[in-house]
Short mmCIF file of C-alpha atoms in Angstrom, two decimals:
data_model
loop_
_atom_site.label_atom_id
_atom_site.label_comp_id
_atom_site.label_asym_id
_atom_site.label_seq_id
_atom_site.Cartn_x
_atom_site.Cartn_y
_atom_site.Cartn_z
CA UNK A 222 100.25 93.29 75.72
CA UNK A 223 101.89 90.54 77.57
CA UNK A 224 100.76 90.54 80.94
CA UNK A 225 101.78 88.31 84.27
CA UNK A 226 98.96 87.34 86.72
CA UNK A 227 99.79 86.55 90.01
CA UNK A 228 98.24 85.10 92.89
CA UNK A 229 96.91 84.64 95.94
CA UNK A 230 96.38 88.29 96.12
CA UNK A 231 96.92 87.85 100.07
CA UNK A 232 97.92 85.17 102.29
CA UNK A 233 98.01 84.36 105.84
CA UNK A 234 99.77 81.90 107.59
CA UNK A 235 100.40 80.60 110.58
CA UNK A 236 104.23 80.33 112.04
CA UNK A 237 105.88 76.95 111.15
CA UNK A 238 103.66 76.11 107.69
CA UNK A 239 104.28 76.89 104.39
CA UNK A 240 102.39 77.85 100.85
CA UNK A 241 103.08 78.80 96.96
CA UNK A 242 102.73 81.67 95.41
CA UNK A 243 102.01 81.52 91.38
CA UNK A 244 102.48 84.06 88.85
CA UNK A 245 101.18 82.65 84.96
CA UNK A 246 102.15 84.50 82.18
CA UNK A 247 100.05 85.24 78.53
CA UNK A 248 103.00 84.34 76.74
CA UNK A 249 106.59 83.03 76.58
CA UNK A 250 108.83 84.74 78.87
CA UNK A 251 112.38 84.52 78.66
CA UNK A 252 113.63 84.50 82.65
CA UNK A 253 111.69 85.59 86.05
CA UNK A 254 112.61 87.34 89.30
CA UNK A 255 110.74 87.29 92.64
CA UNK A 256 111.02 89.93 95.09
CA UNK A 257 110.24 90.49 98.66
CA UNK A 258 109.20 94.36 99.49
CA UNK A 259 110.55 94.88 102.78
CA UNK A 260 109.05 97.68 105.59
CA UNK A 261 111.46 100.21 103.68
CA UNK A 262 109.92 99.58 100.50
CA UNK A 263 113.14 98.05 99.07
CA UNK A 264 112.72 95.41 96.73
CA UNK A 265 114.90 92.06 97.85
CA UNK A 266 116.43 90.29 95.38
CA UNK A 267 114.91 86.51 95.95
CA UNK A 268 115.25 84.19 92.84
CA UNK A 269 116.59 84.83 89.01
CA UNK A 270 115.67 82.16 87.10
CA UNK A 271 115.61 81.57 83.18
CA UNK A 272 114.60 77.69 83.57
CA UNK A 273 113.81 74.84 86.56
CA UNK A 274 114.02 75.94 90.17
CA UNK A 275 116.36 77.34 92.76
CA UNK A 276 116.22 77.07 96.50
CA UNK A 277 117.63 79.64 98.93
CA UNK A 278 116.72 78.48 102.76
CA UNK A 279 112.93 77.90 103.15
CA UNK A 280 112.29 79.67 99.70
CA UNK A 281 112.16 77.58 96.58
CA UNK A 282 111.27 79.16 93.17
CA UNK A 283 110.28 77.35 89.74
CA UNK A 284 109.93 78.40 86.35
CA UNK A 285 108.47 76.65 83.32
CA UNK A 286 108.93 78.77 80.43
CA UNK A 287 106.83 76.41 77.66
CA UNK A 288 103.61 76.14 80.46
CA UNK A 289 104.19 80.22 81.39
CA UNK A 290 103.95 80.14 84.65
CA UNK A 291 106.49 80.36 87.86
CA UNK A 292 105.92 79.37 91.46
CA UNK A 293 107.31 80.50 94.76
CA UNK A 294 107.52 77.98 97.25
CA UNK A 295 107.52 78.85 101.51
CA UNK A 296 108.23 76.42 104.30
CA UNK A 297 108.51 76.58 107.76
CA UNK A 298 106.99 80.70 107.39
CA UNK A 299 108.46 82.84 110.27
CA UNK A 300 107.01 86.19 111.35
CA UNK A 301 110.29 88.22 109.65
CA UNK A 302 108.54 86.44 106.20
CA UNK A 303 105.62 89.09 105.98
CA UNK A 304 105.51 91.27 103.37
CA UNK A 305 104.53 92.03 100.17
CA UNK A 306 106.17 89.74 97.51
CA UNK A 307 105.82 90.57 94.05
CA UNK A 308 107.30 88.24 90.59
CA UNK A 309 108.35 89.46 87.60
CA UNK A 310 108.61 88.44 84.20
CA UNK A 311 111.50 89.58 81.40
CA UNK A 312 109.96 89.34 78.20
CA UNK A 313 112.32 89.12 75.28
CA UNK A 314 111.15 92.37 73.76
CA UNK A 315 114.52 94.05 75.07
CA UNK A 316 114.66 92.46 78.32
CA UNK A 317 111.62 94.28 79.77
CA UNK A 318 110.34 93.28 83.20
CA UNK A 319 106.58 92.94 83.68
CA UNK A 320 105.64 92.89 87.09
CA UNK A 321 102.84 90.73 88.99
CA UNK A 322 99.91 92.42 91.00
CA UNK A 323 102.06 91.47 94.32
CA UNK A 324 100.90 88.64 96.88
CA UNK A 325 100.60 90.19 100.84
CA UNK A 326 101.39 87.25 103.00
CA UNK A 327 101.13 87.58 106.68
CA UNK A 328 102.36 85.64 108.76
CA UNK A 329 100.63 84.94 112.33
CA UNK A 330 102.36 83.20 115.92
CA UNK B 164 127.97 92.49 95.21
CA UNK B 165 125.46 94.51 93.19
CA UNK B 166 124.10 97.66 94.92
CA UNK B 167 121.95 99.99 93.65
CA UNK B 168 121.16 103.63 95.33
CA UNK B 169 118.73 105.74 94.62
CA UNK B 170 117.87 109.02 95.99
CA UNK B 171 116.11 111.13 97.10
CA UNK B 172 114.47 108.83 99.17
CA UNK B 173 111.63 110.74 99.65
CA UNK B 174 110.34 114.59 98.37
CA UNK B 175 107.19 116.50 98.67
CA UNK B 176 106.74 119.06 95.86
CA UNK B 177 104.17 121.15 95.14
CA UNK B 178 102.10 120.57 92.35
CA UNK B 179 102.80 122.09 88.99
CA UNK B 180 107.21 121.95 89.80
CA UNK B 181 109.71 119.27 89.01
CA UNK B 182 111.54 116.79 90.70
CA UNK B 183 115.02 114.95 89.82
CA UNK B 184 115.94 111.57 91.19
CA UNK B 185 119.16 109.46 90.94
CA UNK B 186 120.62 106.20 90.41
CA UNK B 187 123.99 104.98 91.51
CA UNK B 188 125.33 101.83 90.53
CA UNK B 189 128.11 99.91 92.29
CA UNK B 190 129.60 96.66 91.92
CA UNK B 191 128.69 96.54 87.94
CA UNK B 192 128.17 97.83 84.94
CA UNK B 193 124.52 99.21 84.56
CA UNK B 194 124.16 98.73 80.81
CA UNK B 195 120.90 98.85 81.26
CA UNK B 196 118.55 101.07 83.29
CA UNK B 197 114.83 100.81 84.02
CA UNK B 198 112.60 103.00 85.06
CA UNK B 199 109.95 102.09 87.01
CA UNK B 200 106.43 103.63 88.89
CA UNK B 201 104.32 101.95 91.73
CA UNK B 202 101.37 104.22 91.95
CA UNK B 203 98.91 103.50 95.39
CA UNK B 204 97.05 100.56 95.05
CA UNK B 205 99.21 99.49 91.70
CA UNK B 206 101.80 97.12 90.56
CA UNK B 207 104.83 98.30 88.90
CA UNK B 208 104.48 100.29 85.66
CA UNK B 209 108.02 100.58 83.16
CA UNK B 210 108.28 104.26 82.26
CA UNK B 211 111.44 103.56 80.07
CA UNK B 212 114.32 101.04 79.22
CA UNK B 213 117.61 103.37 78.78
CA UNK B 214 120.57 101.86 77.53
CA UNK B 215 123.96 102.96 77.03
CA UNK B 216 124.49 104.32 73.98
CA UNK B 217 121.18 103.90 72.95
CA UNK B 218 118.00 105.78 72.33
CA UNK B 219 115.88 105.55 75.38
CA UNK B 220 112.61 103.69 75.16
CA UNK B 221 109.66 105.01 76.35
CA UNK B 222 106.33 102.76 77.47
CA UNK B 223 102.90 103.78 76.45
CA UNK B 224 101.78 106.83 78.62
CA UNK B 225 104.95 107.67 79.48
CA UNK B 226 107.15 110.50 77.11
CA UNK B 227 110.74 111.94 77.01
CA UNK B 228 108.98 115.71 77.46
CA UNK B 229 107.57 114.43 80.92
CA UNK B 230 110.13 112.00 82.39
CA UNK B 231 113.45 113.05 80.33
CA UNK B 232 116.21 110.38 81.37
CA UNK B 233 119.66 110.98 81.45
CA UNK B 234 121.92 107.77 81.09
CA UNK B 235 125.79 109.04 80.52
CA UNK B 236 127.50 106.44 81.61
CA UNK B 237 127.85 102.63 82.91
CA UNK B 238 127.12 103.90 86.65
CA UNK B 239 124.65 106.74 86.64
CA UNK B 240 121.41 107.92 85.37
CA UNK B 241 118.72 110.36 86.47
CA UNK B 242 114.88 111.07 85.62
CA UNK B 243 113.29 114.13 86.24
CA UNK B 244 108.86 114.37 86.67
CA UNK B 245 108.65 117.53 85.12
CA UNK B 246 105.51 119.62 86.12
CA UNK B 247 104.18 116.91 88.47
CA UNK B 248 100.78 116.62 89.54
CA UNK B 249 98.77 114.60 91.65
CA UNK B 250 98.41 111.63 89.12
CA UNK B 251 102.66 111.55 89.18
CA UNK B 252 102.60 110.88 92.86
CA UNK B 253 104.30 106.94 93.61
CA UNK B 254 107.11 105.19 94.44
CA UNK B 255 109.77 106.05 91.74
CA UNK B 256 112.46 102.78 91.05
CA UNK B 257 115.04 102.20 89.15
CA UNK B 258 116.23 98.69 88.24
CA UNK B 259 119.54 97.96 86.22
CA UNK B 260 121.69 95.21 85.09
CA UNK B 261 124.65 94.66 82.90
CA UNK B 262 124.40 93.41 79.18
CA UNK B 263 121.76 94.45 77.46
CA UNK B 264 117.86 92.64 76.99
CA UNK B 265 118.14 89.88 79.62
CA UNK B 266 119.64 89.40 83.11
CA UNK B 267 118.59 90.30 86.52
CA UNK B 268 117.90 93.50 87.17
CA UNK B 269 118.61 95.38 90.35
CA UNK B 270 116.88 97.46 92.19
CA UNK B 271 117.36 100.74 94.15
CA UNK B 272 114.79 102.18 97.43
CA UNK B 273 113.44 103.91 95.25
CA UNK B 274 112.27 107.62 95.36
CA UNK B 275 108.89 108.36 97.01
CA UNK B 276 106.81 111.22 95.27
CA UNK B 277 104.43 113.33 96.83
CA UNK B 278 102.39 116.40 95.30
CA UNK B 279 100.60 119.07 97.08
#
């Protein structure tokens, strides 16, 4: 079935620098959403994209539906950015959402 | 904006009974309703894709008799773990969106299972 890999599994960073997070995708997915899983378990909203990038803040997002794969950019990580962040792809079989394994990203002073 | 709420937040049942959980959409129309587990150590597994008016859609592993979903109208819809057992213990979310097949979905807190 289709299936979205995503990765680093973890990440740790130091205040102040930055990193990507990738998800790639075994075939042609129609939009993706990243997420942020916060201490309460809730999953934030971060990006909804069906094509090219967005940028909220220090977060940037991309997604290239032909290569199959979508990116999550970080600058400038601050200690309130740690936490489990997890992409997801909607397939167009009826809009369903396959979800990445989840990256962990720490953040250290 | 779009909110979802989900509760319970949290229940302990014993193994073997059932357990009901919510959804509560506000701010749009919730054409669309997913179902979704996060089991320890996993990533997010659909259970089903209910839409209005619609048969409900069950994944692989996952049946009506077990999870029955309830999906009356453009703001509500509920999903019971009937008979639940250790393997049905997880994090319980539901994730909707208005149209149908594409859009963002929204999510709720979820409803966290555990089974004695």
């Amino acid at each position: 079935g289709d299936q979205v890999e995503q990765s680093p599994s973890a990440l740790s960073l130091h205040e102040g620098t930055g990193s990507a997070l990738r998800c790639n995708f075994t075939t042609t997915m129609r939009a993706v959403q990243w997420f942020r899983k916060n201490s309460r378990g809730s999953l934030i909203n971060l990006f909804y994209l069906a094509s090219g990038t967005k940028e909220n803040g220090r977060l940037k997002s991309a997604f290239d539906s032909k290569e199959r794969y979508s990116t999550l950019h970080i600058r400038d990580a601050q200690l309130e950015d740690s936490g489990t962040y997890f992409c997801a792809a909607e397939g167009y079989n009826q809009g369903k959402l396959i979800f990445g394994q989840g990256t962990k990203l720490s953040i250290k002073p | 904006g779009a909110l979802v709420y989900q509760y319970p937040r949290r229940t302990i049942c014993k193994s073997g009974t059932s357990m009901r959980m919510e959804c509560q959409a506000v701010g749009f129309q919730a054409t669309s309703v997913a179902w979704y587990r996060q089991s320890p150590q996993k990533t997010f597994e659909l259970i089903a894709l209910s839409t209005v008016n619609s048969a409900i859609k069950y994944e692989q592993n996952f049946t009506q008799e077990k999870f029955p979903i309830s999906h009356p109208n453009l703001s509500f819809s509920s999903m019971t773990v009937l008979n639940a057992y250790l393997e049905d213990r997880g994090l319980y979310l539901c994730g909707a969106r208005e149209g149908t097949g594409t859009g963002q979905l929204y999510f709720g807190e979820g409803s966290k299972l555990t089974v004695l």
